[in-house]
XYZ file of C-alpha atoms in Angstrom:
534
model
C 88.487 85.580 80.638
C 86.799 83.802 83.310
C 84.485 85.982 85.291
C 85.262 86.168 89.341
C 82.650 85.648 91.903
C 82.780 87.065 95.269
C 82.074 83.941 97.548
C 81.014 86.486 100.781
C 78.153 87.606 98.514
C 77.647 83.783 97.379
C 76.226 82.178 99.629
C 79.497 81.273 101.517
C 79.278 79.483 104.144
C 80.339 81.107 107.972
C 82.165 79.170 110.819
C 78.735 78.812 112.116
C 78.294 75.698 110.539
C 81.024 73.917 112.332
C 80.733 75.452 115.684
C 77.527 75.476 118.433
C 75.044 78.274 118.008
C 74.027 80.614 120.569
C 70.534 80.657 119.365
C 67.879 79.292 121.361
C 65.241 76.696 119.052
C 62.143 78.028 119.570
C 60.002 75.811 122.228
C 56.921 74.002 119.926
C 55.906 71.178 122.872
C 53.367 72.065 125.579
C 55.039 73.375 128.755
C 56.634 69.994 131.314
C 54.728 70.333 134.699
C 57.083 68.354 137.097
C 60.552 69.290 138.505
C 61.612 65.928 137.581
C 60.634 66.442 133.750
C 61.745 69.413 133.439
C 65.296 68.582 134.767
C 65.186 65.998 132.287
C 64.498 68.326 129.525
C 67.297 70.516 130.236
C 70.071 67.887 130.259
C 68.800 66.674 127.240
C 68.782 70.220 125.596
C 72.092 70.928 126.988
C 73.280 68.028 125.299
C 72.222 68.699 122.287
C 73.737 71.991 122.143
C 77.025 70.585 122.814
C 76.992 68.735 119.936
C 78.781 70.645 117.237
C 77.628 70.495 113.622
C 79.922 69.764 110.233
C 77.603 70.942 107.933
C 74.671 73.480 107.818
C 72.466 70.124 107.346
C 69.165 69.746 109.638
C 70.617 67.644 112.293
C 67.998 64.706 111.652
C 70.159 64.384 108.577
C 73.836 64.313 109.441
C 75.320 61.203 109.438
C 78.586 60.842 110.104
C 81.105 58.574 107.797
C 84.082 60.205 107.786
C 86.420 57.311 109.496
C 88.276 58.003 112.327
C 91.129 56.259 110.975
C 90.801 59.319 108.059
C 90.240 62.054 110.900
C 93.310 61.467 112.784
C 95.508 61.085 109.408
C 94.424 64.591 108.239
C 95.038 66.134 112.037
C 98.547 65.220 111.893
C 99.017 65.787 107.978
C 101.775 68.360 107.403
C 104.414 66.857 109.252
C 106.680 68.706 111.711
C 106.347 72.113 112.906
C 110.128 72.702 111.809
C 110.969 72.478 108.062
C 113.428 70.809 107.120
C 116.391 72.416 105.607
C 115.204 71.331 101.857
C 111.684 72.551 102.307
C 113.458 75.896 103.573
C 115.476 75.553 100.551
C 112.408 75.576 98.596
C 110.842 78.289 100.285
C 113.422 80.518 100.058
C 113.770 80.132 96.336
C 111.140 82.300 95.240
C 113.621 85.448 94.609
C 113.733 83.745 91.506
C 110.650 83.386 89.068
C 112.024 80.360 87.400
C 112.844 78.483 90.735
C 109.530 79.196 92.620
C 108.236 75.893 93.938
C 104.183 76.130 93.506
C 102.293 72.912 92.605
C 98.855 72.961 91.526
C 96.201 69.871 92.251
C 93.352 69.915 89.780
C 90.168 67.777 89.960
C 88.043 67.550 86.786
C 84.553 67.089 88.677
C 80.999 65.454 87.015
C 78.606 68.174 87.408
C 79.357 71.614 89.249
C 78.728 70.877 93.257
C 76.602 73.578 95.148
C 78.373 76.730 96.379
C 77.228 76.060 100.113
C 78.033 72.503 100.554
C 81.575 72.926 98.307
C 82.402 75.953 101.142
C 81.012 73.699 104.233
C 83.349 71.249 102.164
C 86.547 73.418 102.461
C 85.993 75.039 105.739
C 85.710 70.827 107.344
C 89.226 70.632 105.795
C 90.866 73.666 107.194
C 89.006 72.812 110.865
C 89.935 69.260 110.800
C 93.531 69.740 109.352
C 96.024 72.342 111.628
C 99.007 72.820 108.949
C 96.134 74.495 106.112
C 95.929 77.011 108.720
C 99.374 78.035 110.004
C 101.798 80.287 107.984
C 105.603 80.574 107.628
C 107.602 81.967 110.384
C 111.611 82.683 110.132
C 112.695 83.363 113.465
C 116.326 84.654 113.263
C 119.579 84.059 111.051
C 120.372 80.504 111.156
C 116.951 79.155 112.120
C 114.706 76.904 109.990
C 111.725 78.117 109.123
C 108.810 77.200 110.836
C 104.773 76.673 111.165
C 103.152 78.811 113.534
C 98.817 79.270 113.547
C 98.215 82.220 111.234
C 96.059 84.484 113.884
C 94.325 86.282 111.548
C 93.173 83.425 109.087
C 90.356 84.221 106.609
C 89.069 81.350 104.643
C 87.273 83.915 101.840
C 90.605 84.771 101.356
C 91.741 81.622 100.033
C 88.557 80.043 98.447
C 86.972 81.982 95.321
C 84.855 80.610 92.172
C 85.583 81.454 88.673
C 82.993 80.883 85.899
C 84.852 80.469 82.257
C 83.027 81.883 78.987
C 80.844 79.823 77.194
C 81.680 77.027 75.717
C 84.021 76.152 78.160
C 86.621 74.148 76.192
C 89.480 72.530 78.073
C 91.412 75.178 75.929
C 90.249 77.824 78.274
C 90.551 76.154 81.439
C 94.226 75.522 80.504
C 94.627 79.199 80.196
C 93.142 80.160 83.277
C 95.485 77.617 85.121
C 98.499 78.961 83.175
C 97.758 82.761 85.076
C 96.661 81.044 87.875
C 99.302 78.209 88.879
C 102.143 80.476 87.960
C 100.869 83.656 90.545
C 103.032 83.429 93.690
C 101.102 82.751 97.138
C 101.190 85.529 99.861
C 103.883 84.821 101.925
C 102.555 86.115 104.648
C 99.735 83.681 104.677
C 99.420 80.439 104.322
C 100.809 78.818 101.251
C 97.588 77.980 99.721
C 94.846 78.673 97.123
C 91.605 77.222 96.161
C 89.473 78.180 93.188
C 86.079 76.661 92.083
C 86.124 76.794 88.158
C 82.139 76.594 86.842
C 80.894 76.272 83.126
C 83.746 73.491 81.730
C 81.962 72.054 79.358
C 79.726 68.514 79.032
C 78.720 69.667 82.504
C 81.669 69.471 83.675
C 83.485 72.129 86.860
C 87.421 71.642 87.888
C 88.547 71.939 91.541
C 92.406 73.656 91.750
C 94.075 73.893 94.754
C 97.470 75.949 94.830
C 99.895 74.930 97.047
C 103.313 75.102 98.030
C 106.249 72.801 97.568
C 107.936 73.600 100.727
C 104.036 72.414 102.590
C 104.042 68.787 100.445
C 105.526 66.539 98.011
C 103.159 64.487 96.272
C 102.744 61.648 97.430
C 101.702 63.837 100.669
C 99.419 65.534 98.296
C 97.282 62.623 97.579
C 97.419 61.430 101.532
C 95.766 64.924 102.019
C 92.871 64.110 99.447
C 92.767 60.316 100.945
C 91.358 62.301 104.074
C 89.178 64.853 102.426
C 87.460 63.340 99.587
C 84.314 60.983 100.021
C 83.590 57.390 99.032
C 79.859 58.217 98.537
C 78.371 61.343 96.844
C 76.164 61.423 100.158
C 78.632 61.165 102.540
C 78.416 63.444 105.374
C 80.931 65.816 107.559
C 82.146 65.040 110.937
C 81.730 67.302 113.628
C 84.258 68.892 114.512
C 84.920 70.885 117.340
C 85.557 75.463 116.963
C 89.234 76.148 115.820
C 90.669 78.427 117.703
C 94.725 80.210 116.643
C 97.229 79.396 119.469
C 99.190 82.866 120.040
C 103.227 82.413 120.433
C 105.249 84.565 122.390
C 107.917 86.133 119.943
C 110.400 85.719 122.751
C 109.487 81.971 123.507
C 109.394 81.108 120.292
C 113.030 82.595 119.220
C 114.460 82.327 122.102
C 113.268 79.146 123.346
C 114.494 77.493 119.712
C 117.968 79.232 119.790
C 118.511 77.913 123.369
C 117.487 74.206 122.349
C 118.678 74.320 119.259
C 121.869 75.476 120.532
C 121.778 72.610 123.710
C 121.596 70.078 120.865
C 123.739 71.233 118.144
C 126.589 71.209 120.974
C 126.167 67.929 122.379
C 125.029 66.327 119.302
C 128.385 67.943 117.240
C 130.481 66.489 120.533
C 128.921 63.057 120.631
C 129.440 62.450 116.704
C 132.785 64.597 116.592
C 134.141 61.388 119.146
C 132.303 58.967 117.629
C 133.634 59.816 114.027
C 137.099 59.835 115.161
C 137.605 56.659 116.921
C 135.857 55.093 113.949
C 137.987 56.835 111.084
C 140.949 55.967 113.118
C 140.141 52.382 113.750
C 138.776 51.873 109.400
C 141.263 54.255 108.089
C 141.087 51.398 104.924
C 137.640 51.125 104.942
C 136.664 54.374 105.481
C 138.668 55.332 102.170
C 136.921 52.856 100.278
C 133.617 54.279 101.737
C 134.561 57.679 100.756
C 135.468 57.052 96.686
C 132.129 54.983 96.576
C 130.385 57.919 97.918
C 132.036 59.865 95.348
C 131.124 57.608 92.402
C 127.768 57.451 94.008
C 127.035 61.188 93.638
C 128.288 61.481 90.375
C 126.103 58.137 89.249
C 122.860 60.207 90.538
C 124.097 63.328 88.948
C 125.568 62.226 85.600
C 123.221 64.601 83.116
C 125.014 67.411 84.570
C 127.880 66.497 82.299
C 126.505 66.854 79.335
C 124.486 68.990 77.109
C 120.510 68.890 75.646
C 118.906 69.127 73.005
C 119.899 71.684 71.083
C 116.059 72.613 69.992
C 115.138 73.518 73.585
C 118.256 75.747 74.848
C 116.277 79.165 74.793
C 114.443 79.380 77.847
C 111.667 81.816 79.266
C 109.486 82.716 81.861
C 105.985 81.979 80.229
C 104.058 78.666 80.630
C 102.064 76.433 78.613
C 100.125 73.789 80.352
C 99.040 70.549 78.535
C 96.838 67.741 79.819
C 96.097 64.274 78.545
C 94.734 60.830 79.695
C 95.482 57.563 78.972
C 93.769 54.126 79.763
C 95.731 52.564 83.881
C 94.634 48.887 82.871
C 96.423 48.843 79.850
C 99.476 50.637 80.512
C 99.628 48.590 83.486
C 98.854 45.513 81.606
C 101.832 46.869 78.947
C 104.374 47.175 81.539
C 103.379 43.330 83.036
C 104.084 42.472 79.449
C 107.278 43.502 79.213
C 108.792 42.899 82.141
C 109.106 46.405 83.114
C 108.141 48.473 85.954
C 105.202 51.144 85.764
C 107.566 53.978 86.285
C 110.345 52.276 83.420
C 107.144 52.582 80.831
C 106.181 55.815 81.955
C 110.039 57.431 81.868
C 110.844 55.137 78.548
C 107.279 57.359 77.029
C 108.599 60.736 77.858
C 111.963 59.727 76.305
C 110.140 58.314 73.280
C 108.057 61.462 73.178
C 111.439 63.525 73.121
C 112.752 60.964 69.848
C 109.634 61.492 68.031
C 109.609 65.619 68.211
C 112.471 65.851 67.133
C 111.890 63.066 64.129
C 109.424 65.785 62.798
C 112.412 68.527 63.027
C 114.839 65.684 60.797
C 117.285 65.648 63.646
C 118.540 62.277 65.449
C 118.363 62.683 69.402
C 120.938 60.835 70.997
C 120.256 61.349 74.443
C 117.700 63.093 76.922
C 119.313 64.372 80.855
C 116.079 64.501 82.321
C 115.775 64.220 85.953
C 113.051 62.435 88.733
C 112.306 62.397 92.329
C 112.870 59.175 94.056
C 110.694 58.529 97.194
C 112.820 58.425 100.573
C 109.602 57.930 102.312
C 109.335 55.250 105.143
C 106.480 53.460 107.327
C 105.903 55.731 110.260
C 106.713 59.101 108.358
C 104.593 61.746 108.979
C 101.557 62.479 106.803
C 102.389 65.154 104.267
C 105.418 67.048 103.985
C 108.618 66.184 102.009
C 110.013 62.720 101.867
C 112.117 62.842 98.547
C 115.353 62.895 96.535
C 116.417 64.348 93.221
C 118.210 62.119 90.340
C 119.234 63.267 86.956
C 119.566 60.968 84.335
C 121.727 60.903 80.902
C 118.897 59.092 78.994
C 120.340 56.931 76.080
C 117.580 57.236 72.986
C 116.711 54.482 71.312
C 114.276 53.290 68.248
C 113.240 49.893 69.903
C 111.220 49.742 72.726
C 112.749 46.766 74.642
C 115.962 48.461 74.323
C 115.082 51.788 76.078
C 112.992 49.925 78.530
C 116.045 47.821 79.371
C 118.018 50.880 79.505
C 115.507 53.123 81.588
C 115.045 49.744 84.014
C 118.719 49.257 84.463
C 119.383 52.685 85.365
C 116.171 53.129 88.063
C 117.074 49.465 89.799
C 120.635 51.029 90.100
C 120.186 54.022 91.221
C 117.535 53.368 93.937
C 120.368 51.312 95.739
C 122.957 53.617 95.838
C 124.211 54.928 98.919
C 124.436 58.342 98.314
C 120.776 58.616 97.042
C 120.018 61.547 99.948
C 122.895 63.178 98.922
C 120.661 66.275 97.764
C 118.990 66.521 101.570
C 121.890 66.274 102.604
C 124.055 68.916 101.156
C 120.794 71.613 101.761
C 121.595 72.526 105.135
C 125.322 73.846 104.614
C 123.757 75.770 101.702
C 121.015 77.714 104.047
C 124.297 79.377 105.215
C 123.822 81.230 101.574
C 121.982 84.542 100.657
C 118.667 83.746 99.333
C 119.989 84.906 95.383
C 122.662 82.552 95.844
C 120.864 80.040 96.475
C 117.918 80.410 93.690
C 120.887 80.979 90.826
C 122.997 77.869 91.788
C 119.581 75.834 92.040
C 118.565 77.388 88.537
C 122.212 76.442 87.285
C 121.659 72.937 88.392
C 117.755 72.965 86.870
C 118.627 74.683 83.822
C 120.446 71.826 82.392
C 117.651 69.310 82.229
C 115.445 69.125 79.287
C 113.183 67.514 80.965
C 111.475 66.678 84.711
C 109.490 63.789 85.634
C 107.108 63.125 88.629
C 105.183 59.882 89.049
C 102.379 59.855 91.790
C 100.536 56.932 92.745
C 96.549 58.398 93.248
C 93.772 56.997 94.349
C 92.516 53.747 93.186
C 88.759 54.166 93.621
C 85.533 56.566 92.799
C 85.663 59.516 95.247
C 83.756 62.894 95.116
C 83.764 66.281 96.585
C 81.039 68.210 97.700
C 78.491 65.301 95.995
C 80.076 65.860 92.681
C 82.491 62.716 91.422
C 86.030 63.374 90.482
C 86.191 61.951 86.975
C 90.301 62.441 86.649
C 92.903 64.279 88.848
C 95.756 66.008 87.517
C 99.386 67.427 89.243
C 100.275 70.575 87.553
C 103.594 70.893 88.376
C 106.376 73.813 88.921
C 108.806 73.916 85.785
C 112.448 74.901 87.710
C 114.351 75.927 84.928
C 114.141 72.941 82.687
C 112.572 72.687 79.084
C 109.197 70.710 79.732
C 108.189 69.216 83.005
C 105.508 66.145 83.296
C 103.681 64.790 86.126
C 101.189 61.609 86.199
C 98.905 60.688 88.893
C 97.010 57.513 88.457
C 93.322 57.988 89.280
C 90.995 55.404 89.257
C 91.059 53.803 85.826
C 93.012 56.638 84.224
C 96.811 57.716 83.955
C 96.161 61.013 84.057
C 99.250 63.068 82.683
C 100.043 67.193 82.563
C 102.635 69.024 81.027
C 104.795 72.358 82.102
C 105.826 73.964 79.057
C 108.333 76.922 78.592
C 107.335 77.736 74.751
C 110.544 79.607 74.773
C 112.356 75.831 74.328
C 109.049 73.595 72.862
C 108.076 76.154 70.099
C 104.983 73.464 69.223
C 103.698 72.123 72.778
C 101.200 70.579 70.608
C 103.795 68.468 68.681
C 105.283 67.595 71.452
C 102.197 66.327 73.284
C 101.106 64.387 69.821
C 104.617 62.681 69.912
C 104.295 61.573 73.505
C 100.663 60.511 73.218
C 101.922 58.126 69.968
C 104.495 56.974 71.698
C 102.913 55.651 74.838
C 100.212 53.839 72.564
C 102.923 52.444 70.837
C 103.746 50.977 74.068
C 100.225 49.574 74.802
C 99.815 48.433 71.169
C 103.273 46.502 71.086
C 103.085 44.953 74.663
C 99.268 43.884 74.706
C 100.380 40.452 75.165
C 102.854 38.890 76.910
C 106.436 39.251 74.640
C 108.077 35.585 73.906
């Protein structure tokens, strides 16, 4: 088992190195004679002890590169103070162990970075970005959750290093991150975890960070790492100014959000309550119309609830197998280019293909796969991070040729992304926050439950970055499993499609099949659509 290290007796680094020190520099140059010099001297020393400092670095060699355009992006990252009522949907899941909502980032990293500059590294992030260090606060019965400065942050608490025995095969990194991606945050701090894990082998360390669904999605995820990670293994720390909590009255805070949210439930409810009846009245036609479209439109984005899986994967438990993989951008890219498909078609019509060939090896003929995917609802001008998403489940039709389910998987994602009720899901969460928390994690679970399969496609970054001087070689989303079978997430990174699995073992009895069979079936896809198709 990997072997924890205390970071306080490591060499952590204190919030010294990112705020002014009180101690005096000890006076080297002969003594200034005149009044006039020696008023010069002090403005210039006050000055420079003004000047706040992001890294423990002499300050002869800070430099700072860190964009401004970056700073403000991670200041406001997080989104609004209020969660919205699917994000409180999320985070009031966790009654349940198969609905809890935790993601986990992992960067495979060249080299191991140094202790000191990886913690100066991490404490930058927290200083420069507000949300890392606020918790949840629920402030009465029918109130949103929201995100209030966590008064008694500690960053030791959230930051530790793990070394993993010798030889450090991806094997045992895998089962670290299946004990630690599946352990619940403290709810009564902030969502978070970070872990350092030393001794991967070829040289190699991973960087994990834990965090929860209800703080990001993930394309929020990678705008966080935009901001933090460097374009040059030298490239230094802004200064940034002391962090201090901001205290909130518990009275203000209730009571001030009851009485506003009350002032504008009331006039909004009015205002649309008019609104919706002149218009109803005037489109009594129309508006009938509007409403059986609606309908259809629901059911279109929720038609693998109708029918049943695979009847390999109906057991279902609460232990976790995680699987990771790579495969070559370019030439998937180039593959889907090819054959007239979209990224995401080629990457769905793989998982499908995947699901065909395991169950090849079992003699069984799978006719179809309900496997569901988020669709992005995010817009120019959202905020940075948060939750800008909708769920679709889809009925998957299996097929042996590959421009057949690609036509298939295309046809249904064009569709789909233009129909009107594609919020639905957002929409429907705040009449269910009316619910008791089991309520809500067992009719979630019901709904889950039913999919073999989840799918998650984030776009990464698209050039060499590094942390803490080391450079991130490939980044991987480990993802929550809610209920269903297997769940997969791929985030692009760099040159590399860099894919992870969720396993229940309970369902896939041979993750390493099933991995084998998607892995053959995507280079299927690269083999067959290396050129252009007639």
């Amino acid at each position: 088992m990997p072997q924890n290290t205390n970071p306080e007796s490591a060499g952590s680094v204190s919030s010294a190195s990112i705020t002014v020190s009180d101690e005096k520099p000890i006076n080297t140059k002969p003594q200034i004679k005149t009044a006039t010099k020696r008023a010069a001297a002090r403005k210039t020393a006050s000055k420079k002890a003004a000047a706040p400092h992001a890294t423990s670095l002499p300050e002869s060699n800070i430099k700072t590169s860190v964009s401004a355009e970056r700073l403000a992006k991670l200041k406001n990252w997080g989104g609004d103070k209020v969660m919205s009522a699917s994000e409180a949907i999320m985070w009031r899941m966790e009654v349940l162990p198969k609905t809890r909502s935790t993601g986990t980032s992992l960067h495979i990293l060249e080299g191991t970075p140094d202790w000191s500059r990886f913690m100066a590294t991490i404490e930058w992030m927290v200083g420069v970005v507000p949300r890392l260090r606020q918790k949840v606060f629920i402030s009465g019965v029918g109130q949103l959750p929201s995100w209030v400065d966590d008064e008694s942050f500690s960053l030791q608490y959230h930051v530790r290093r793990v070394s993993l025995p010798a030889p450090g095969m991806q094997s045992d990194l895998m089962t670290f991150l299946e004990s630690f991606s599946t352990t619940p945050c403290d709810r009564s701090r902030p969502p978070w975890e970070i872990v350092l894990i030393e001794g991967l082998d070829k040289n190699r360390s991973a960087f994990a960070l834990k965090i929860h669904h209800s703080l990001t999605d993930g394309a929020g995820l990678i705008q966080l790492f935009e901001g933090l990670l460097a374009r040059s293994a030298d490239e230094a720390l802004s200064p940034i100014p002391k962090w201090q909590p901001q205290k909130s009255l518990w009275r203000r805070q209730v009571g001030g959000r009851l009485l506003t949210d009350f002032k504008q439930f009331s006039s909004t409810a009015s205002s649309m309550g008019r609104h919706a009846y002149k218009w109803i009245s005037d489109r009594e036609t129309e508006f009938s119309k509007m409403a059986l479209d609606y309908t259809r439109s629901i059911m279109a984005l929720n038609q693998a609830q109708s029918g049943g899986g695979s009847p390999l994967f109906r057991k279902r438990g609460l232990a976790t197998r995680i699987e990771i993989f790579e495969l070559p951008f370019p030439a998937l890219k180039a593959a889907s280019k090819n054959a007239g498909a979209s990224f995401n078609d080629v990457y769905l019509a793989g998982i499908i293909g995947g699901f065909r060939r395991y169950h090849e090896a079992y003699d069984m003929t799978l006719e179809a796969v309900p496997l569901s995917f988020p669709v992005s609802v995010r817009k120019p001008g959202d905020p940075e991070g948060g939750n800008r998403f909708s769920g679709v489940s889809y009925r998957a039709p299996v097929y042996s040729d590959l421009n057949e389910q690609l036509q298939a998987v295309g046809d249904f994602v064009s569709k789909v992304r233009k129909e009107p009720a594609i919020d639905f899901f957002n929409q429907l969460m705040p009449g269910m926050l009316a619910m008791p928390n089991s309520v809500i994690a067992a009719l979630m679970s019901l709904v889950t439950s039913r999919m073999d399969a989840q799918a998650s496609n984030i776009p990464g970054m698209r050039e060499t970055v590094y942390l803490a001087g080391c450079k991130v070689l490939s980044h991987y989303a480990i993802p929550p499993r809610p209920g269903c079978a297997v769940m997969y997430a791929m985030i692009t990174h760099d040159d590399k499609a860099c894919i992870a699995l969720n396993i229940d073992p309970a369902a896939i009895v041979e993750p390493r099949l099933l991995v084998e069979s998607v892995t053959a079936e995507f280079n299927e896809i690269i083999s067959k659509f290396s050129k252009k198709q007639d």
